[in-house]
Amino acid sequence: MTHRLTAIIVGIVCSLSAWAQSADSLAAHCLSESRWFDLHDVYATDSAQMSPFIRQFARTMVNQMFNRPQQACDDILTLVRGYQQQLGGANACSMLLLLADNYSRMGDNARAAATVRSLADQMEGKADSATVAQMRGKERLYSALSALRVNETDTASHTLPFTYTELGDTAQQLMVVGGSVNGRKAGLIFDTGAAYNVITPEMARRYRLRIIDADIEVSGTRLMGGKMAVADVLTIGSLTVRNVVFAVLDMTAGNERARRVAQQISLVIGQPLLQLFGSYTIDFASRQIHLTHQSRRSGAAPNLFFNKVPYVAVTRDSLRMAMALDTGAATSSLDNAYYKAFAADVAREGKWELAATMGVGGISYNSVFRMPAVALSIGDTPFTLHRVAVTALSPHNRLTQGYGRLGIDFMRQWSSVTIDNVNMTIRLQH
């Protein structure tokens, strides 16, 4: 999804020379550089000074990135219907695919399938066969899901006790919630940085998941393909969810070291489950996760945006950086964009080493500088990352593109961390 949005934005921003207003220029730069927090602020203060097309485009992306899928759907339709000439055919097509994704997120997979089907029909003979085939694959997936009541659950609040598991001989720990899949006992990794619920092919067979005839692509340490499957019943803590969709992925990619570690992370619960709730609190003091549907709009300025996973606004020296909030990472990391922004400090204070990153797609080895400490802040709350790796070079690792990710070592600095999916805020409690 990130690559699709980037393609849309770059294609549009390159044609903005006709727009002379400074508000347009500010919005265009935010869009072209994926600076979503800055775009939110620019739109809030300067939208009245924007030209109609840029105002609508900025509004669309603000609603999209700050987790308002219904408003984003309305805005995408307005954008495509009213500004198709400015968008261009390819960009309008990409926006309609984004529209279908939003329908699916909201549980209307029949509408998502109809949107992609209509688009694919229009593109037959106009687009290359691979593009149309990809659309037909999405149509099959949405059609299959439309026959199910995906993620069916109640409206009560729930508590999930968790423990820690060590990854092989690394002494690194991930969070595990106990439960069952289709009636069979299971331990599931709790991963706020997972865009999908994930299961390995072996576990999908063991727990008797139903495979859906549709392919997907997932970005991890590399881009890899897989299938989708459905668990009839998932129970974790006091929560029971029916018709839970998993991405079926081989996370080892033939790497023996990855294979040994992946046995411990063969079942992962991620954002598709967490987005069912208005907010959730990870209570590290009591080792419990509290899920609640209740969250009212407060008017508070967001310090999170959502692009498949949550990103938090982290500041250093007045530079506002988006970092993934990722309990699927035992340790925090700072990535390519951070290295470029603070290269002199990193070169002066860091110690070079070769480090391994484990993710979907196997293990990737990165050239990093190990920093003794990096001082950052979220809003007015300062914190320090100790012995943190800054990735200088990692040409094939898709996890290291951006400013970084805040892992469990960051979160365990607090007694509790609350993520509000409605107001898009994170609250840190000592």
Coordinates of C-alpha atoms in Angstrom, one line a residue:
M1 CA 0.0 0.0 0.0
T2 CA 2.8 2.4 0.8
H3 CA 4.3 2.0 -2.7
R4 CA 0.9 2.5 -4.3
L5 CA 0.3 5.7 -2.4
T6 CA 3.8 7.0 -3.2
A7 CA 3.2 6.4 -6.9
I8 CA -0.1 8.3 -6.8
I9 CA 1.4 11.2 -4.9
V10 CA 4.6 11.6 -7.0
G11 CA 2.6 11.5 -10.2
I12 CA 0.3 14.2 -9.0
V13 CA 2.8 16.4 -7.3
C14 CA 5.0 16.5 -10.4
S15 CA 2.2 18.3 -12.2
L16 CA 1.7 21.0 -9.6
S17 CA 3.6 23.8 -11.3
A18 CA 0.2 25.2 -12.4
W19 CA -0.7 25.8 -8.7
A20 CA 0.9 28.9 -7.4
Q21 CA -0.6 29.3 -4.0
S22 CA 1.7 28.8 -1.1
A23 CA -0.8 26.6 0.7
D24 CA -0.8 24.3 -2.3
S25 CA 3.0 24.2 -2.3
L26 CA 3.1 23.3 1.4
A27 CA 0.5 20.5 1.0
A28 CA 2.3 19.3 -2.1
H29 CA 5.6 18.9 -0.3
C30 CA 3.9 17.1 2.6
L31 CA 2.3 14.7 0.1
S32 CA 5.4 14.1 -1.9
E33 CA 7.5 13.3 1.2
S34 CA 4.7 11.3 3.0
R35 CA 4.8 13.7 5.9
W36 CA 1.4 12.9 7.2
F37 CA 1.6 14.7 10.5
D38 CA 2.7 17.9 8.7
L39 CA -0.1 17.5 6.1
H40 CA -2.6 17.1 9.0
D41 CA -1.4 20.5 10.4
V42 CA -1.2 22.3 7.0
Y43 CA -4.8 21.1 6.1
A44 CA -6.1 22.2 9.5
T45 CA -4.7 25.7 9.2
D46 CA -4.5 26.5 5.5
S47 CA -7.1 24.4 3.7
A48 CA -9.2 27.5 2.9
Q49 CA -6.3 28.9 0.9
M50 CA -5.8 25.7 -1.2
S51 CA -7.0 25.3 -4.7
P52 CA -10.1 22.9 -4.9
F53 CA -8.1 19.9 -6.3
I54 CA -5.3 20.1 -3.8
R55 CA -7.7 20.7 -0.9
Q56 CA -9.7 17.6 -1.9
F57 CA -6.6 15.5 -2.3
A58 CA -5.1 16.7 1.0
R59 CA -8.4 16.0 2.8
T60 CA -8.6 12.6 1.3
M61 CA -5.1 11.6 2.5
V62 CA -5.6 13.1 5.9
N63 CA -8.8 11.0 6.4
Q64 CA -7.0 8.0 4.9
M65 CA -3.9 8.2 7.0
F66 CA -5.6 9.1 10.3
N67 CA -7.8 6.0 10.3
R68 CA -11.1 7.4 9.2
P69 CA -12.0 4.9 6.4
Q70 CA -15.6 5.9 5.9
Q71 CA -14.7 9.6 5.4
A72 CA -11.8 8.5 3.2
C73 CA -14.1 6.5 1.0
D74 CA -16.4 9.5 0.5
D75 CA -13.4 11.7 -0.3
I76 CA -11.9 9.2 -2.7
L77 CA -15.2 9.1 -4.7
T78 CA -15.4 12.9 -4.7
L79 CA -11.7 13.1 -5.9
V80 CA -12.1 10.5 -8.7
R81 CA -15.5 11.8 -9.9
G82 CA -14.6 15.5 -9.7
Y83 CA -10.9 15.6 -10.6
Q84 CA -10.2 12.7 -12.9
Q85 CA -8.4 14.9 -15.4
Q86 CA -6.0 16.2 -12.8
L87 CA -5.5 12.7 -11.4
G88 CA -4.9 10.9 -14.6
G89 CA -6.2 7.5 -15.5
A90 CA -3.5 5.5 -13.7
N91 CA -3.8 7.5 -10.5
A92 CA -7.6 7.3 -10.5
C93 CA -7.2 3.5 -10.9
S94 CA -4.9 3.3 -7.8
M95 CA -7.3 5.4 -5.8
L96 CA -10.2 3.1 -6.6
L97 CA -8.1 0.1 -5.4
L98 CA -7.5 2.0 -2.2
L99 CA -11.3 2.6 -2.0
A100 CA -11.8 -1.2 -2.3
D101 CA -9.3 -1.8 0.5
N102 CA -11.2 0.6 2.7
Y103 CA -14.5 -1.1 2.0
S104 CA -12.9 -4.4 3.0
R105 CA -11.5 -2.9 6.2
M106 CA -15.0 -1.8 7.2
G107 CA -16.3 -5.3 6.5
D108 CA -18.1 -4.6 3.3
N109 CA -16.2 -7.2 1.1
A110 CA -19.1 -7.5 -1.3
R111 CA -18.8 -3.8 -2.2
A112 CA -15.0 -4.1 -2.3
A113 CA -15.3 -7.0 -4.8
A114 CA -17.8 -5.1 -6.9
T115 CA -15.4 -2.1 -7.0
V116 CA -12.4 -4.1 -8.2
R117 CA -14.5 -6.1 -10.6
S118 CA -15.8 -3.0 -12.3
L119 CA -12.3 -1.5 -12.4
A120 CA -10.8 -4.7 -13.9
D121 CA -13.6 -4.9 -16.5
Q122 CA -12.8 -1.3 -17.6
M123 CA -9.0 -2.0 -17.7
E124 CA -9.3 -5.1 -19.9
G125 CA -7.4 -4.3 -23.1
K126 CA -6.1 -1.0 -21.7
A127 CA -3.7 -2.1 -18.9
D128 CA -1.1 -4.9 -19.0
S129 CA -2.2 -8.4 -18.3
A130 CA -0.3 -8.6 -15.0
T131 CA -2.1 -5.6 -13.6
V132 CA -5.5 -6.9 -14.6
A133 CA -4.6 -10.3 -13.2
Q134 CA -3.7 -8.7 -9.9
M135 CA -7.1 -7.0 -9.8
R136 CA -8.9 -10.2 -10.5
G137 CA -7.0 -11.8 -7.6
K138 CA -8.2 -9.1 -5.3
E139 CA -11.7 -9.6 -6.6
R140 CA -11.5 -13.3 -5.8
L141 CA -10.3 -12.5 -2.3
Y142 CA -13.0 -10.0 -1.5
S143 CA -15.6 -12.3 -3.0
A144 CA -14.6 -15.2 -0.9
L145 CA -14.6 -13.0 2.3
S146 CA -18.0 -11.5 1.4
A147 CA -19.5 -15.0 2.0
L148 CA -18.3 -14.8 5.7
R149 CA -19.0 -12.6 8.6
V150 CA -15.3 -11.7 9.0
N151 CA -14.1 -11.0 12.6
E152 CA -17.5 -11.5 14.1
T153 CA -17.3 -10.8 17.9
D154 CA -19.3 -9.1 20.7
T155 CA -19.2 -5.5 21.8
A156 CA -17.8 -6.1 25.3
S157 CA -14.4 -5.1 26.7
H158 CA -11.8 -7.9 27.0
T159 CA -8.6 -8.7 28.8
L160 CA -5.8 -10.8 27.3
P161 CA -3.1 -12.0 29.7
F162 CA 0.4 -12.2 28.1
T163 CA 3.7 -13.8 28.8
Y164 CA 7.1 -13.4 27.1
T165 CA 9.0 -15.9 24.9
E166 CA 12.7 -15.8 24.1
L167 CA 13.7 -16.0 20.5
G168 CA 16.1 -18.9 20.2
D169 CA 19.4 -18.1 21.9
T170 CA 19.2 -14.4 21.3
A171 CA 17.8 -13.5 24.8
Q172 CA 15.3 -11.2 23.0
Q173 CA 11.7 -11.5 24.0
L174 CA 8.3 -11.2 22.3
M175 CA 4.8 -11.0 23.8
V176 CA 2.7 -14.2 23.6
V177 CA -1.1 -14.4 24.3
G178 CA -2.5 -17.8 25.1
G179 CA -5.7 -19.1 23.4
S180 CA -7.0 -21.6 20.9
V181 CA -7.5 -21.8 17.1
N182 CA -10.4 -23.9 16.0
G183 CA -10.6 -25.5 19.4
R184 CA -6.9 -26.4 19.6
K185 CA -4.6 -24.8 22.2
A186 CA -2.2 -22.1 20.7
G187 CA 0.2 -19.5 21.7
L188 CA 0.1 -16.4 19.5
I189 CA 2.6 -13.6 19.1
F190 CA 1.0 -10.2 19.8
D191 CA 2.4 -7.9 17.1
T192 CA 1.2 -4.3 16.7
G193 CA 3.5 -4.0 13.7
A194 CA 1.8 -6.8 11.7
A195 CA -0.4 -5.6 8.9
Y196 CA -1.9 -9.1 8.7
N197 CA -2.6 -12.0 11.1
V198 CA 0.0 -14.5 10.0
I199 CA 0.3 -18.3 10.2
T200 CA 2.8 -20.7 8.6
P201 CA 1.7 -23.3 6.1
E202 CA 2.4 -26.1 8.6
M203 CA 0.4 -24.4 11.3
A204 CA -2.5 -23.7 8.9
R205 CA -2.7 -27.4 8.2
R206 CA -2.4 -28.3 11.9
Y207 CA -5.2 -25.9 13.0
R208 CA -7.3 -26.8 10.0
L209 CA -7.7 -23.4 8.5
R210 CA -9.7 -23.0 5.2
I211 CA -7.5 -21.8 2.4
I212 CA -8.9 -19.0 0.1
D213 CA -8.2 -19.2 -3.6
A214 CA -6.4 -15.8 -3.8
D215 CA -2.8 -14.8 -3.7
I216 CA -1.4 -11.9 -1.7
E217 CA 1.9 -10.1 -1.5
V218 CA 3.4 -9.1 1.9
S219 CA 6.4 -6.8 2.5
G220 CA 8.9 -7.8 5.1
T221 CA 12.6 -8.3 4.8
R222 CA 11.7 -8.8 1.2
L223 CA 8.5 -8.9 -0.9
M224 CA 7.0 -12.4 -0.8
G225 CA 3.7 -14.1 -1.8
G226 CA 1.3 -16.2 0.1
K227 CA -2.3 -17.4 0.4
M228 CA -5.1 -16.3 2.7
A229 CA -6.9 -18.7 5.1
V230 CA -9.8 -18.5 7.6
A231 CA -9.9 -19.8 11.2
D232 CA -13.5 -20.6 12.1
V233 CA -13.0 -19.6 15.8
L234 CA -10.1 -17.8 17.6
T235 CA -10.1 -17.5 21.4
I236 CA -7.5 -15.4 23.3
G237 CA -8.1 -14.4 26.9
S238 CA -11.7 -13.5 27.3
L239 CA -12.1 -12.7 23.6
T240 CA -13.7 -15.0 21.0
V241 CA -13.7 -14.0 17.3
R242 CA -15.2 -16.0 14.4
N243 CA -14.1 -16.1 10.8
V244 CA -10.6 -14.7 11.4
V245 CA -8.5 -14.2 8.3
F246 CA -4.8 -15.1 8.3
A247 CA -2.0 -14.6 5.7
V248 CA -0.3 -18.0 5.1
L249 CA 3.4 -17.3 4.8
D250 CA 6.6 -19.2 4.9
M251 CA 8.6 -16.9 7.1
T252 CA 11.8 -18.9 6.8
A253 CA 12.6 -18.5 3.1
G254 CA 14.9 -21.5 3.2
N255 CA 17.2 -20.0 5.8
E256 CA 18.0 -22.6 8.5
R257 CA 18.6 -20.0 11.2
A258 CA 15.3 -18.3 10.3
R259 CA 13.6 -21.7 10.3
R260 CA 14.6 -22.4 13.9
V261 CA 13.4 -19.0 15.1
A262 CA 10.3 -19.0 13.0
Q263 CA 9.0 -22.0 14.9
Q264 CA 8.4 -19.7 17.8
I265 CA 6.5 -17.1 15.7
S266 CA 4.4 -19.3 13.5
L267 CA 1.1 -17.7 14.7
V268 CA 0.9 -13.9 14.8
I269 CA -2.0 -11.7 15.8
G270 CA -1.8 -8.2 14.3
Q271 CA -3.7 -5.1 13.3
P272 CA -6.8 -6.8 11.7
L273 CA -7.8 -7.9 15.3
L274 CA -6.7 -4.7 17.0
Q275 CA -8.6 -2.5 14.6
L276 CA -11.8 -4.1 15.8
F277 CA -11.5 -2.0 19.0
G278 CA -11.6 1.7 19.7
S279 CA -8.6 1.5 21.9
Y280 CA -6.3 -0.9 23.7
T281 CA -3.9 -0.7 26.6
I282 CA -0.8 -2.8 27.1
D283 CA -0.4 -3.0 30.9
F284 CA 3.2 -4.1 31.4
A285 CA 2.9 -4.0 35.2
S286 CA 0.2 -6.7 35.3
R287 CA 1.0 -8.3 31.9
Q288 CA -2.4 -7.8 30.5
I289 CA -3.8 -6.3 27.3
H290 CA -7.1 -4.5 27.8
L291 CA -9.3 -4.1 24.7
T292 CA -12.3 -1.8 24.6
H293 CA -14.8 -0.7 21.9
Q294 CA -15.5 2.6 23.7
S295 CA -13.5 5.6 22.5
R296 CA -15.0 9.0 21.9
R297 CA -13.6 11.7 19.6
S298 CA -11.8 14.1 21.9
G299 CA -10.4 16.7 19.6
A300 CA -6.9 16.0 20.7
A301 CA -4.2 16.4 18.1
P302 CA -3.2 13.0 16.7
N303 CA 0.3 11.7 17.3
L304 CA -0.3 8.5 15.4
F305 CA -1.2 7.7 11.8
F306 CA -2.2 4.4 10.4
N307 CA -0.9 2.9 7.2
K308 CA -1.6 -0.8 7.7
V309 CA 0.2 -0.4 11.1
P310 CA 0.4 2.5 13.5
Y311 CA 3.2 5.1 13.2
V312 CA 4.0 7.5 16.1
A313 CA 5.3 11.0 15.9
V314 CA 8.8 11.0 17.4
T315 CA 10.9 14.2 17.6
R316 CA 14.6 15.0 17.7
D317 CA 16.0 18.5 17.3
S318 CA 12.6 19.7 16.0
L319 CA 12.5 17.0 13.2
R320 CA 9.2 15.1 13.5
M321 CA 9.7 11.5 12.4
A322 CA 7.2 8.7 11.9
M323 CA 8.2 5.5 13.5
A324 CA 6.3 2.2 13.5
L325 CA 4.9 1.0 16.8
D326 CA 6.0 -2.6 16.8
T327 CA 5.6 -5.2 19.5
G328 CA 6.8 -7.8 16.9
A329 CA 10.3 -6.3 17.3
A330 CA 12.1 -7.2 20.5
T331 CA 14.4 -4.2 20.1
S332 CA 13.9 -0.8 18.6
S333 CA 15.8 0.3 15.5
L334 CA 16.5 3.4 13.6
D335 CA 16.6 3.1 9.9
N336 CA 17.8 4.7 6.6
A337 CA 15.9 8.0 6.9
Y338 CA 17.2 8.6 10.4
Y339 CA 20.8 7.8 9.3
K340 CA 20.5 10.3 6.5
A341 CA 19.1 13.0 8.8
F342 CA 21.8 12.5 11.5
A343 CA 24.7 11.0 9.6
A344 CA 27.4 13.1 11.3
D345 CA 26.2 12.2 14.8
V346 CA 25.9 8.5 13.9
A347 CA 29.3 8.3 12.4
R348 CA 30.9 10.1 15.4
E349 CA 29.2 8.1 18.2
G350 CA 28.2 4.8 16.6
K351 CA 30.2 1.6 16.3
W352 CA 29.9 -0.2 13.0
E353 CA 28.7 -3.9 12.9
L354 CA 26.8 -6.3 10.7
A355 CA 23.4 -7.1 12.3
A356 CA 20.6 -9.5 11.4
T357 CA 16.9 -8.6 11.1
M358 CA 14.2 -11.3 11.3
G359 CA 10.9 -10.8 9.6
V360 CA 8.5 -12.1 7.0
G361 CA 10.8 -13.2 4.2
G362 CA 13.6 -14.6 6.5
I363 CA 16.7 -13.0 7.9
S364 CA 18.4 -10.0 6.3
Y365 CA 21.9 -8.8 7.2
N366 CA 22.3 -5.0 7.5
S367 CA 25.2 -2.6 7.8
V368 CA 24.5 -0.7 11.1
F369 CA 26.0 1.7 13.6
R370 CA 25.4 0.7 17.2
M371 CA 24.7 3.9 19.2
P372 CA 25.2 3.9 22.9
A373 CA 22.1 6.0 23.5
V374 CA 19.8 8.2 21.4
A375 CA 17.5 10.8 23.1
L376 CA 14.1 11.3 21.5
S377 CA 10.6 12.5 22.6
I378 CA 7.0 11.9 21.8
G379 CA 5.3 15.2 22.4
D380 CA 6.5 16.5 25.7
T381 CA 7.6 13.1 26.9
P382 CA 11.3 12.3 26.6
F383 CA 12.8 8.8 26.3
T384 CA 16.1 7.2 25.5
L385 CA 16.9 4.2 23.3
H386 CA 20.0 2.4 24.5
R387 CA 22.4 0.4 22.4
V388 CA 20.1 1.1 19.4
A389 CA 21.1 0.1 15.8
V390 CA 21.0 2.7 13.1
T391 CA 20.8 1.1 9.6
A392 CA 23.2 2.7 7.2
L393 CA 22.9 0.2 4.3
S394 CA 20.3 -2.4 3.7
P395 CA 19.4 -2.5 0.0
H396 CA 17.1 -5.5 0.1
N397 CA 15.4 -5.2 3.6
R398 CA 12.0 -3.5 3.3
L399 CA 11.7 -3.3 7.0
T400 CA 14.5 -0.7 7.2
Q401 CA 12.9 1.9 4.9
G402 CA 11.8 4.9 7.0
Y403 CA 12.9 6.4 10.3
G404 CA 12.6 3.3 12.4
R405 CA 10.4 1.2 14.7
L406 CA 9.8 1.3 18.5
G407 CA 9.9 -2.2 19.8
I408 CA 9.2 -3.9 23.1
D409 CA 12.3 -2.5 24.7
F410 CA 10.8 1.0 24.3
M411 CA 7.4 0.0 25.5
R412 CA 8.7 -1.7 28.6
Q413 CA 10.0 1.7 29.8
W414 CA 6.4 2.4 30.7
S415 CA 4.0 0.8 33.1
S416 CA 1.3 1.0 30.4
V417 CA 0.9 2.1 26.8
T418 CA -2.6 3.1 25.4
I419 CA -3.3 3.2 21.7
D420 CA -6.5 5.0 20.7
N421 CA -7.6 4.0 17.2
V422 CA -10.3 6.6 17.0
N423 CA -8.4 9.8 18.1
M424 CA -5.1 8.3 16.8
T425 CA -3.2 9.0 20.0
I426 CA -0.7 7.1 22.1
R427 CA -0.6 7.6 25.8
L428 CA 2.5 6.6 27.9
Q429 CA 2.1 6.0 31.6
H430 CA 5.0 5.7 34.0

